Amino acid sequence: NSYYIVNGIAVTATKEVAEKIATFAEVEKILPNETRELFTTVSKNAKTPQSEIANVEWNVERVGAPAVWDMGFDGTGTVVASIDTGVQWDHPALKEKYRGYDAETGEVDHDFNWYDATANQETPYDDQGHGTHVTGTMVGSEPDGENQVGVAPGAKWIAVKAFTAAGGTDADLLDAAEWILAPTDADGNTRVDLAPDVVNNSWGGGPGLDEWYRDVVQNWRAADIFPEFSAGNTTLTNPGGPGSIATPANYPESFATGATDANDDLASFSLEGPSPYEGDIKPDISAPGVNIRSSVPGGAYEGGWNGTSMAGPAVSAVVALLIEADASLTVDELEEIIMNTAT
């Protein structure tokens, strides 16, 4: 399976074939099809901090979203995407925000709005919950104003499923990346004009130099798609501390988000910089990622979710608010504004 977003091919072959191909002058390197992970833990019975504004979650308030809504900007006219575990598209907080749903006619069209890189299901679903929670933090709210879990409730969302219970393979993640650059329909037709404004990536690999996804991020930027990546969480194999930030978040071209708690302190699990690239400070920003309440499959809501996975979508949604305010802003300018105006 060949890709155009990276100069690479995914191959299933024997060890002998791999060794033979490795001798070809035109082959730079051969990489294993690794599995990447989501950056989340769920704390059962955790008490989610209360917001001072009725129906608005504390994390949404903390990033200053309600003040921007009062200025008349809620993300209307922008499109956010996620590469994740999928989304329950008809969740009460998300249905009217789905780009494939026409609220006036009630008609649904998943072409160019949804892609399943794992099992090719044509209707959006989420068998893990993670993607629905992440999408809720970007756009979630109910039509009557209840459950304001999202930072940019006026934005539309689209999604790619690249993660199963086992994680996300590199081959599926490259497939997902390509769809983000040029969404397709069930027949394989592509529509570059339907690419999102921002793509949220609440996932990653280990620390250090691993450039398998760097061409992807560079090409998203070249297409004016804002590439948000979660910085990553501590694990048994990555206990955190200086230089622990995960790939692809640690690339110079990625906008990396760490996690903070209700006291604006760095979350204990949030991976730290510096980046392995000289002179590149990472993470670029941090956002609330402890005890986050958002939408979950079954039309429900759940608090107590922790992770840089929960922080990233708040930043992706802030990007949507900025783009609605000034659609001419480049990715570079958006990054600069966020970093220069943050506390």
XYZ file of C-alpha atoms in Angstrom:
343
model
C 0.000 0.000 0.000
C 1.617 3.235 -1.156
C 1.083 6.708 0.293
C 1.384 10.172 -1.180
C 1.544 12.063 2.122
C 4.900 10.382 2.833
C 7.420 8.859 0.427
C 6.757 5.382 1.738
C 5.012 2.055 1.249
C 3.426 -0.278 3.788
C 4.420 -3.855 3.031
C 3.600 -7.242 4.520
C 6.455 -9.582 3.655
C 8.870 -12.210 4.910
C 12.106 -11.371 6.689
C 14.025 -12.507 3.580
C 12.155 -10.032 1.350
C 12.730 -7.217 3.868
C 16.460 -7.957 3.972
C 16.622 -7.975 0.176
C 14.722 -4.674 -0.140
C 17.007 -3.117 2.461
C 19.923 -3.474 0.009
C 18.211 -1.361 -2.680
C 19.863 2.024 -3.175
C 16.489 3.797 -3.450
C 15.324 2.506 -0.035
C 16.371 4.911 2.721
C 15.159 2.789 5.622
C 12.761 0.044 6.683
C 10.697 0.615 9.827
C 8.490 -1.832 11.751
C 4.733 -1.196 11.699
C 4.601 -0.103 15.325
C 1.530 0.508 17.487
C 0.994 3.956 19.035
C -1.070 4.680 22.141
C -3.725 7.083 23.399
C -2.802 9.431 26.241
C -5.575 8.904 28.796
C -6.475 7.473 32.168
C -9.938 7.536 33.732
C -10.317 8.077 37.487
C -13.563 6.537 38.651
C -15.423 8.568 41.306
C -13.131 11.554 40.742
C -14.767 14.849 41.658
C -14.725 17.156 38.643
C -14.099 20.820 39.577
C -17.096 23.088 39.155
C -17.178 26.074 36.833
C -18.411 29.455 38.007
C -20.564 29.682 34.877
C -23.708 27.530 34.782
C -23.545 24.552 32.393
C -19.949 25.397 31.352
C -17.193 22.954 32.327
C -14.261 24.338 34.335
C -11.702 23.513 31.634
C -13.736 25.391 29.009
C -13.927 28.405 31.310
C -10.228 28.170 32.163
C -9.053 28.586 28.556
C -11.180 31.744 28.285
C -13.719 30.398 25.790
C -16.901 32.005 27.244
C -15.351 35.473 26.963
C -14.694 34.805 23.266
C -18.257 33.552 22.780
C -19.442 36.864 24.240
C -17.472 38.624 21.483
C -19.508 36.667 18.932
C -17.020 33.898 18.104
C -17.872 30.248 18.831
C -16.043 28.527 15.950
C -18.852 28.888 13.379
C -17.608 28.272 9.848
C -14.606 26.205 10.933
C -14.006 22.440 10.836
C -12.089 20.437 13.441
C -10.969 16.836 12.955
C -9.612 14.074 15.168
C -7.548 10.977 14.518
C -8.756 8.796 17.353
C -11.059 5.890 18.290
C -14.006 7.278 16.328
C -17.044 9.245 17.521
C -20.649 8.526 18.458
C -21.887 10.897 15.785
C -25.464 11.183 17.082
C -24.521 11.983 20.697
C -26.786 14.849 21.903
C -23.737 17.084 22.383
C -22.281 16.293 18.949
C -25.013 15.434 16.426
C -25.778 18.979 15.288
C -22.049 19.749 15.064
C -21.316 16.820 12.733
C -20.565 18.126 9.245
C -22.372 15.128 7.766
C -25.680 16.004 9.458
C -28.194 18.470 8.005
C -30.299 19.739 10.897
C -32.931 21.242 8.578
C -33.665 18.043 6.651
C -32.446 15.450 9.142
C -30.408 13.837 6.379
C -27.005 12.297 7.096
C -24.079 11.942 4.682
C -20.860 10.331 5.909
C -18.950 10.830 2.637
C -15.913 13.093 3.167
C -16.862 13.446 6.865
C -15.851 10.105 8.339
C -13.233 7.464 7.633
C -12.496 4.184 9.403
C -8.895 3.146 8.760
C -9.272 0.089 11.023
C -12.359 -1.758 9.771
C -13.826 0.341 6.921
C -17.164 0.870 8.655
C -19.169 3.461 6.713
C -21.083 4.882 9.711
C -19.222 6.701 12.518
C -18.891 4.751 15.767
C -16.655 4.702 18.830
C -16.050 1.384 20.576
C -13.502 2.829 23.036
C -14.984 6.168 24.164
C -11.794 8.195 23.819
C -12.626 9.902 20.514
C -16.127 10.894 21.632
C -14.672 12.481 24.794
C -12.022 14.359 22.794
C -14.535 15.602 20.202
C -16.830 16.774 23.003
C -14.049 18.963 24.416
C -13.667 20.544 20.995
C -17.318 21.230 20.077
C -19.732 19.623 22.566
C -22.936 21.270 23.794
C -26.625 20.427 23.667
C -29.100 22.471 21.584
C -30.810 23.784 24.745
C -27.530 25.102 26.150
C -26.978 22.280 28.615
C -23.658 20.462 29.025
C -21.273 23.070 27.626
C -18.329 20.677 27.472
C -16.831 22.117 24.269
C -14.557 25.099 23.701
C -15.801 25.866 20.143
C -19.468 24.804 20.136
C -20.134 26.498 16.791
C -17.514 24.504 14.891
C -18.267 21.426 12.788
C -16.397 18.155 13.320
C -15.232 15.288 11.107
C -13.257 12.234 12.224
C -10.973 9.353 11.349
C -10.894 6.129 13.353
C -7.325 4.811 13.498
C -7.358 3.309 17.006
C -8.800 0.069 18.357
C -8.472 -1.464 21.817
C -4.973 -2.553 20.770
C -3.877 0.986 19.809
C -3.138 2.513 16.420
C -0.740 1.019 13.886
C 1.639 3.191 11.890
C 0.050 1.985 8.632
C -3.440 3.022 9.808
C -2.131 6.350 11.108
C -0.517 7.155 7.750
C -3.785 6.197 6.049
C -5.636 8.499 8.452
C -3.192 11.346 7.817
C -3.756 11.120 4.100
C -7.537 11.271 4.545
C -7.163 14.432 6.659
C -5.203 16.064 3.832
C -7.799 15.026 1.243
C -11.045 13.510 2.589
C -12.604 10.745 0.504
C -16.065 9.282 -0.033
C -17.070 5.615 -0.137
C -15.991 5.408 -3.788
C -12.536 6.809 -3.139
C -13.147 10.261 -4.627
C -11.077 12.970 -2.911
C -12.022 16.534 -1.954
C -9.053 18.643 -0.873
C -11.446 21.570 -0.335
C -13.137 19.587 2.455
C -9.972 19.201 4.552
C -10.336 20.445 8.155
C -8.848 23.637 9.602
C -7.253 21.791 12.521
C -6.501 18.144 13.305
C -6.373 16.914 16.904
C -3.955 14.083 17.717
C -4.366 12.819 21.288
C -1.877 9.976 20.769
C 1.791 9.229 20.227
C 4.800 6.977 20.666
C 7.954 7.076 22.725
C 10.424 9.902 23.379
C 13.484 10.868 21.335
C 14.061 11.021 17.601
C 11.529 9.041 15.577
C 10.655 10.891 12.367
C 8.261 8.347 10.837
C 5.380 10.914 10.928
C 7.348 14.131 10.367
C 6.601 14.406 6.628
C 2.911 14.103 7.506
C 3.023 17.044 9.898
C 5.033 19.141 7.438
C 2.513 18.405 4.681
C -0.466 19.238 6.890
C 1.147 22.591 7.643
C 1.802 23.189 3.948
C -1.935 22.646 3.396
C -2.808 25.148 6.190
C -4.068 22.400 8.522
C -3.111 23.155 12.137
C -1.366 20.065 13.609
C -2.129 19.752 17.337
C -0.479 16.873 19.230
C -0.761 15.857 22.885
C 2.618 15.847 24.652
C 2.059 12.377 26.124
C 1.608 10.742 29.526
C 4.014 8.919 31.799
C 4.044 5.115 31.385
C 6.033 2.193 32.761
C 8.462 2.574 29.852
C 8.488 6.386 29.919
C 8.473 7.634 33.548
C 8.583 11.294 32.482
C 10.990 14.056 33.440
C 13.212 16.192 31.200
C 13.236 15.190 27.531
C 10.406 12.682 27.903
C 7.958 14.336 25.454
C 6.587 11.836 22.934
C 6.732 11.714 19.161
C 5.138 13.155 17.025
C 4.514 15.974 19.557
C 8.233 16.640 19.833
C 8.684 17.538 16.142
C 9.430 21.234 15.508
C 6.421 21.302 13.153
C 3.951 19.906 15.719
C 2.065 22.125 18.169
C 2.460 20.189 21.421
C 0.092 20.456 24.391
C 0.906 19.464 27.975
C -1.679 19.060 30.757
C -2.466 21.191 33.817
C -4.860 20.687 36.737
C -7.489 22.924 38.357
C -4.729 24.798 40.239
C -2.898 25.517 36.953
C -0.085 23.221 38.062
C 1.570 20.797 35.660
C -0.178 17.424 35.818
C 2.003 14.724 37.366
C 1.646 12.543 34.259
C 2.373 15.248 31.656
C 5.577 14.573 29.703
C 8.181 17.323 29.627
C 10.609 18.915 27.183
C 13.070 19.810 25.968
C 12.547 18.567 22.449
C 15.334 16.456 20.907
C 15.632 19.179 18.258
C 18.101 21.867 19.269
C 16.547 25.197 20.174
C 12.975 23.885 19.940
C 11.020 24.401 23.170
C 8.359 21.766 23.881
C 5.588 21.477 24.799
C 4.416 24.684 23.135
C 1.500 25.207 25.510
C -0.417 23.460 28.303
C -4.153 23.229 28.918
C -6.519 21.622 31.460
C -6.152 17.829 31.363
C -7.080 16.585 34.853
C -10.636 15.593 35.881
C -12.157 16.542 32.539
C -15.859 15.941 31.904
C -17.070 15.430 28.349
C -19.316 13.352 26.099
C -18.981 9.554 26.034
C -20.725 6.873 23.915
C -24.306 6.049 24.822
C -25.344 9.692 24.768
C -23.837 10.157 28.214
C -21.246 12.365 29.944
C -18.386 11.366 32.170
C -15.925 13.246 34.327
C -12.663 12.108 35.867
C -10.781 11.718 32.580
C -7.080 12.589 32.826
C -4.416 12.958 30.182
C -2.703 15.223 27.718
C -5.377 13.646 25.455
C -7.911 15.794 27.297
C -5.761 18.968 27.094
C -5.050 18.823 23.366
C -8.634 19.219 22.096
C -9.096 22.386 24.169
C -6.204 23.899 22.214
C -7.503 22.572 18.881
C -10.804 24.305 19.615
C -9.073 27.570 20.562
C -7.548 27.430 17.071
C -11.063 27.148 15.625
C -12.145 30.259 17.557
C -9.154 32.192 16.214
C -9.761 31.070 12.629
C -13.390 32.209 12.786
C -12.172 35.608 13.986
C -9.565 35.861 11.191
C -9.528 33.173 8.500
C -6.378 34.635 6.933
C -4.169 33.575 9.860
C -1.438 31.085 8.940
C -0.471 28.120 11.115
C 2.662 30.032 12.177
C 0.598 33.078 13.146
C -1.952 30.977 15.044
C 0.840 29.350 17.068
C 2.377 32.727 17.817
C -0.930 34.201 19.010
C -1.672 31.256 21.292
C 1.766 31.272 22.905
C 1.960 35.063 23.251
C -1.486 35.455 24.820
C -1.440 32.452 27.181
C -0.899 32.782 30.893
